[in-house]
Short mmCIF file of C-alpha atoms in Angstrom, two decimals:
data_model
loop_
_atom_site.label_atom_id
_atom_site.label_comp_id
_atom_site.label_asym_id
_atom_site.label_seq_id
_atom_site.Cartn_x
_atom_site.Cartn_y
_atom_site.Cartn_z
CA MET T 90 12.99 33.88 15.30
CA LEU T 91 13.81 30.79 13.21
CA HIS T 92 13.89 27.48 15.03
CA PRO T 93 15.70 24.34 13.84
CA ILE T 94 13.18 21.74 12.66
CA ILE T 95 13.21 19.02 15.33
CA ALA T 96 11.57 16.49 12.97
CA SER T 97 14.79 15.69 11.14
CA ARG T 98 17.35 12.95 11.67
CA GLU T 99 20.23 15.41 12.17
CA VAL T 100 18.51 17.67 14.72
CA THR T 101 16.99 14.74 16.63
CA ARG T 102 20.37 13.00 16.83
CA TYR T 103 21.99 16.27 18.00
CA ILE T 104 19.36 16.70 20.76
CA LEU T 105 19.73 13.11 21.96
CA GLN T 106 23.53 13.36 22.02
CA THR T 107 23.60 16.80 23.65
CA PHE T 108 21.36 15.72 26.50
CA GLY T 109 22.71 12.17 26.71
CA LEU T 110 19.26 10.73 26.05
CA HIS T 111 18.36 7.12 25.35
CA THR T 112 14.91 5.98 24.25
CA LYS T 113 12.93 4.31 27.02
CA LYS T 114 10.95 1.24 26.01
CA ARG T 115 8.67 1.52 29.03
CA PHE T 116 7.42 4.87 27.69
CA GLY T 117 7.22 3.66 24.09
CA GLN T 118 9.63 6.33 22.87
CA ASN T 119 10.35 6.56 19.13
CA PHE T 120 11.07 10.00 17.68
CA LEU T 121 9.54 11.20 14.39
CA ILE T 122 12.09 12.46 11.87
CA ASN T 123 9.84 13.48 8.97
CA GLU T 124 8.85 17.16 8.90
CA LYS T 125 6.10 16.51 6.35
CA ILE T 126 4.37 14.08 8.73
CA VAL T 127 4.37 16.39 11.76
CA ARG T 128 3.06 19.27 9.66
CA GLY T 129 0.39 16.90 8.29
CA ILE T 130 -0.72 16.02 11.83
CA ALA T 131 -0.94 19.69 12.76
CA GLU T 132 -2.98 20.35 9.62
CA ALA T 133 -5.31 17.39 10.36
CA ALA T 134 -5.93 18.86 13.82
CA LYS T 135 -7.57 21.91 12.16
CA ILE T 136 -6.12 24.33 14.71
CA GLY T 137 -5.00 27.94 14.55
CA PRO T 138 -4.64 31.08 16.68
CA GLY T 139 -7.18 31.10 19.50
CA ASP T 140 -7.66 27.32 19.47
CA LEU T 141 -6.61 24.95 22.23
CA VAL T 142 -4.76 21.69 21.62
CA LEU T 143 -3.83 19.06 24.19
CA GLU T 144 -0.79 16.95 23.33
CA VAL T 145 0.01 13.64 25.03
CA GLY T 146 3.72 12.78 25.34
CA PRO T 147 5.66 15.59 23.65
CA GLY T 148 8.96 13.68 23.93
CA ILE T 149 11.66 16.09 22.74
CA GLY T 150 9.10 18.48 21.23
CA THR T 151 8.91 17.13 17.66
CA LEU T 152 5.14 17.35 17.15
CA THR T 153 4.81 20.10 19.76
CA GLN T 154 6.82 22.42 17.53
CA ALA T 155 4.51 21.87 14.54
CA LEU T 156 1.44 22.41 16.74
CA ALA T 157 2.93 25.58 18.23
CA GLU T 158 3.65 27.03 14.80
CA THR T 159 -0.08 26.99 13.98
CA GLY T 160 -0.49 29.72 16.62
CA ALA T 161 -2.77 27.56 18.79
CA ASP T 162 -2.42 27.35 22.58
CA VAL T 163 -0.59 24.06 23.23
CA LYS T 164 -0.79 22.14 26.51
CA SER T 165 1.54 19.11 26.51
CA VAL T 166 1.47 16.42 29.20
CA GLU T 167 4.77 14.52 29.61
CA ILE T 168 5.25 11.57 31.98
CA ASP T 169 9.05 11.36 31.63
CA THR T 170 10.45 14.06 33.94
CA THR T 171 13.97 13.68 32.50
CA LEU T 172 12.65 15.28 29.30
CA LEU T 173 11.48 18.49 30.99
CA PRO T 174 14.84 20.33 30.70
CA VAL T 175 15.12 19.11 27.09
CA LEU T 176 11.69 20.53 26.23
CA ALA T 177 12.54 23.80 27.97
CA LYS T 178 15.42 24.16 25.49
CA THR T 179 13.93 22.72 22.28
CA LEU T 180 10.73 24.77 22.61
CA GLU T 181 12.47 27.91 23.79
CA GLY T 182 10.80 30.93 22.24
CA TYR T 183 7.34 29.36 21.83
CA SER T 184 5.32 31.37 24.31
CA ASN T 185 2.11 29.52 23.36
CA VAL T 186 3.36 26.18 24.76
CA GLU T 187 2.91 24.90 28.32
CA ILE T 188 4.56 21.63 29.36
CA ILE T 189 2.70 19.84 32.16
CA PRO T 190 4.54 17.03 34.00
CA GLY T 191 2.37 14.00 34.69
CA ASP T 192 0.58 10.87 33.56
CA ILE T 193 -2.32 11.71 31.20
CA LEU T 194 -4.42 8.95 32.82
CA LYS T 195 -4.08 10.67 36.19
CA THR T 196 -4.28 14.26 34.94
CA ASP T 197 -7.28 16.53 35.52
CA ILE T 198 -7.92 17.37 31.86
CA ALA T 199 -10.91 19.58 32.66
CA LYS T 200 -8.67 21.73 34.86
CA ILE T 201 -5.93 21.99 32.21
CA THR T 202 -8.35 22.95 29.44
CA GLY T 203 -10.42 25.27 31.63
CA GLY T 204 -13.71 24.28 30.01
CA ARG T 205 -12.61 25.45 26.55
CA PRO T 206 -13.31 23.30 23.47
CA PHE T 207 -10.10 21.51 22.48
CA THR T 208 -8.45 19.06 20.12
CA VAL T 209 -6.13 16.25 21.14
CA ALA T 210 -3.04 15.63 18.99
CA ALA T 211 -0.56 12.93 19.94
CA ASN T 212 1.97 10.36 18.87
CA LEU T 213 0.58 7.88 21.37
CA PRO T 214 2.85 5.38 23.15
CA TYR T 215 1.87 2.04 21.64
CA TYR T 216 1.71 0.21 24.96
CA ILE T 217 -1.06 2.43 26.30
CA THR T 218 -2.92 3.57 23.18
CA THR T 219 -6.35 2.11 23.96
CA PRO T 220 -6.63 3.23 27.64
CA ILE T 221 -5.71 6.81 26.66
CA ILE T 222 -8.24 6.92 23.81
CA PHE T 223 -11.03 5.60 26.06
CA ALA T 224 -10.11 7.98 28.87
CA LEU T 225 -10.39 10.95 26.50
CA LEU T 226 -13.61 9.88 24.76
CA GLU T 227 -15.57 8.67 27.80
CA GLU T 228 -15.05 11.80 29.88
CA GLU T 229 -17.67 14.50 29.46
CA LEU T 230 -15.22 17.02 28.04
CA PRO T 231 -15.65 19.61 25.24
CA LEU T 232 -13.35 17.52 23.01
CA GLU T 233 -13.81 18.34 19.32
CA ARG T 234 -11.46 15.89 17.66
CA LEU T 235 -8.74 13.37 18.37
CA VAL T 236 -5.73 13.17 16.01
CA VAL T 237 -3.51 10.27 17.04
CA MET T 238 -0.63 8.34 15.58
CA VAL T 239 -0.94 4.63 16.37
CA GLN T 240 0.38 1.29 15.11
CA LYS T 241 -1.07 0.60 11.68
CA GLU T 242 -2.92 -2.51 12.87
CA VAL T 243 -4.52 -0.50 15.70
CA GLY T 244 -5.59 2.15 13.20
CA GLU T 245 -7.19 -0.57 11.07
CA ARG T 246 -9.11 -1.83 14.10
CA MET T 247 -10.22 1.71 15.03
CA THR T 248 -11.71 2.34 11.57
CA ALA T 249 -12.89 -1.19 10.64
CA SER T 250 -16.32 -1.95 9.17
CA PRO T 251 -18.46 -5.00 10.09
CA GLY T 252 -17.47 -8.34 8.61
CA GLY T 253 -13.68 -8.27 8.83
CA LYS T 254 -11.26 -9.70 11.38
CA GLU T 255 -10.14 -6.18 12.40
CA TYR T 256 -13.69 -5.26 13.45
CA GLY T 257 -14.32 -5.59 17.17
CA PRO T 258 -14.90 -3.78 20.49
CA LEU T 259 -12.32 -1.06 19.71
CA SER T 260 -13.97 -0.30 16.35
CA LEU T 261 -17.39 -0.05 17.96
CA ALA T 262 -16.16 2.08 20.87
CA LEU T 263 -14.49 4.62 18.59
CA GLN T 264 -17.46 4.71 16.25
CA PHE T 265 -19.93 5.00 19.13
CA TYR T 266 -18.29 8.25 20.27
CA SER T 267 -16.72 9.56 17.05
CA GLU T 268 -16.28 9.30 13.29
CA PRO T 269 -12.75 7.92 12.76
CA HIS T 270 -10.75 7.72 9.54
CA MET T 271 -7.12 7.03 8.67
CA ALA T 272 -5.50 10.22 7.35
CA ILE T 273 -1.72 9.69 6.99
CA GLN T 274 0.38 6.55 6.58
CA VAL T 275 3.72 6.63 8.44
CA PRO T 276 6.38 4.01 7.55
CA ALA T 277 8.72 2.74 10.27
CA ARG T 278 11.69 4.47 8.60
CA ASP T 279 10.22 7.86 9.60
CA PHE T 280 11.13 7.18 13.25
CA MET T 281 14.38 7.07 15.18
CA PRO T 282 14.93 4.39 16.27
CA ALA T 283 12.77 2.66 13.65
CA PRO T 284 10.10 0.43 15.26
CA LYS T 285 9.26 -2.98 13.82
CA VAL T 286 5.86 -1.84 12.52
CA ASP T 287 4.42 0.96 10.40
CA SER T 288 2.10 3.56 11.87
CA THR T 289 -0.92 5.56 10.79
CA VAL T 290 -2.54 8.81 11.84
CA VAL T 291 -6.22 8.42 12.74
CA VAL T 292 -8.52 11.43 12.94
CA CYS T 293 -11.61 10.96 15.14
CA GLU T 294 -14.23 13.70 14.85
CA LYS T 295 -16.14 13.61 18.14
CA ARG T 296 -19.90 13.17 17.72
CA ALA T 297 -22.16 15.72 19.41
CA VAL T 298 -24.05 12.72 20.83
CA PRO T 299 -23.21 8.98 20.65
CA ALA T 300 -24.08 7.22 17.38
CA VAL T 301 -26.91 5.24 18.97
CA ASP T 302 -29.22 6.47 21.71
CA VAL T 303 -28.58 3.83 24.37
CA PRO T 304 -26.72 3.82 27.72
CA ALA T 305 -22.98 3.53 27.04
CA ARG T 306 -22.36 1.11 29.92
CA LEU T 307 -25.01 -1.32 28.64
CA PHE T 308 -23.89 -0.92 25.01
CA PHE T 309 -20.34 -2.00 25.88
CA LYS T 310 -21.59 -4.83 28.09
CA VAL T 311 -23.45 -6.30 25.11
CA VAL T 312 -20.51 -5.69 22.74
CA ARG T 313 -18.05 -7.43 25.08
CA ALA T 314 -20.36 -10.44 25.39
CA ALA T 315 -20.90 -10.63 21.61
CA PHE T 316 -17.13 -10.80 21.02
CA SER T 317 -16.32 -12.99 24.04
CA GLN T 318 -16.05 -16.06 21.79
CA ARG T 319 -15.41 -14.72 18.31
CA ARG T 320 -16.04 -17.96 16.45
CA LYS T 321 -19.31 -18.76 18.18
CA MET T 322 -22.82 -17.68 17.24
CA LEU T 323 -24.50 -14.80 19.04
CA SER T 324 -26.99 -17.20 20.64
CA ASN T 325 -24.05 -18.78 22.52
CA CYS T 326 -22.09 -15.61 23.25
CA LEU T 327 -25.02 -13.69 24.73
CA LYS T 328 -26.20 -16.47 27.08
CA SER T 329 -24.16 -15.12 29.98
CA ILE T 330 -25.93 -11.75 30.11
CA VAL T 331 -29.55 -12.60 29.21
CA PRO T 332 -32.03 -11.12 31.71
CA ALA T 333 -33.55 -13.70 34.08
CA GLY T 334 -36.57 -15.51 32.68
CA HIS T 335 -35.53 -15.08 29.07
CA THR T 336 -33.28 -16.83 26.53
CA ALA T 337 -30.71 -15.54 24.08
CA GLY T 338 -32.83 -16.91 21.24
CA GLU T 339 -35.86 -14.93 22.40
CA TRP T 340 -33.78 -11.78 22.79
CA LEU T 341 -32.34 -12.07 19.27
CA GLU T 342 -35.71 -12.92 17.72
CA ARG T 343 -37.32 -9.85 19.27
CA ALA T 344 -34.42 -7.73 18.00
CA GLY T 345 -34.86 -9.12 14.49
CA ILE T 346 -31.34 -10.58 14.42
CA GLU T 347 -30.61 -14.15 13.38
CA ALA T 348 -29.25 -16.27 16.25
CA SER T 349 -26.67 -17.90 13.93
CA ARG T 350 -24.87 -14.61 13.21
CA ARG T 351 -21.55 -13.67 14.83
CA GLY T 352 -20.69 -10.44 16.62
CA GLU T 353 -18.32 -9.29 13.89
CA SER T 354 -21.23 -9.16 11.38
CA LEU T 355 -23.36 -6.69 13.38
CA SER T 356 -23.37 -2.99 12.61
CA LEU T 357 -23.31 -0.25 15.23
CA GLU T 358 -27.04 0.27 14.69
CA GLU T 359 -27.79 -3.45 15.13
CA PHE T 360 -25.91 -3.44 18.44
CA GLY T 361 -28.07 -0.45 19.40
CA THR T 362 -31.19 -2.51 18.59
CA LEU T 363 -29.87 -5.39 20.72
CA VAL T 364 -29.41 -3.01 23.66
CA LYS T 365 -32.89 -1.49 23.31
CA THR T 366 -34.39 -4.99 23.17
CA TYR T 367 -32.37 -5.98 26.26
CA GLU T 368 -33.88 -2.98 28.12
CA ALA T 369 -37.37 -4.09 27.03
CA LEU T 370 -36.72 -7.62 28.34
CA LEU T 371 -35.73 -6.19 31.72
CA HIS T 372 -39.16 -4.56 32.02
CA ASP T 373 -41.20 -7.61 30.96
#
């Protein structure tokens, strides 16, 4: 059975008019109208028959359709209940798709996926991008990869290297849990309505174990402190969390890191060294 390609201006406009739909800013709704992009996302997800993919926010089914046509089992979580009858129609005939009403941040993902390894593919709502990414990466789930479309500037922060203004807590968090890279550039004109910014598709291959062997909670505590005052030296930024009886200068010296450096200059491995040294100070 041939299905009309949803990722086109004509079909998207027809669906919106037929169902009397209007985009909702509170859900960050912008609909993709470039078939090449949605097929590219499905390809980047590396899925096929027998695989499981979790989609966040199917909207009117634009990306869902491309994911379904790979033959993978597709579970799509949609917060906007007014779209459920639309999805029932636009994805009619795809027996490998299940639409699950709900908020992804309140959804029992382990229950949905049933313990099977899975990939996440999503055109993430811009207003809630970071909380969703953290929720997916921090849970102990058999997640294999994350393929997400985000604002271009967010994608640059996710994949940034030390030394630049884009590099910060988000970069370190993503790189602690995964290996992210930007895969597809998506100009604003490929959406309806067109947003004010361009987008990018970021692929995050989940690491089998975090990049550095330190407690995650402590790692992020140190990262947050190091970036708490971006323009100040580490010796100033880390003062607030130094273990009792020690100084930031002593901590940095024992870690082999110059006190005059700033957080944005430290690599993932150097932050790992800072954390290990912090643990040693606690036991002095």
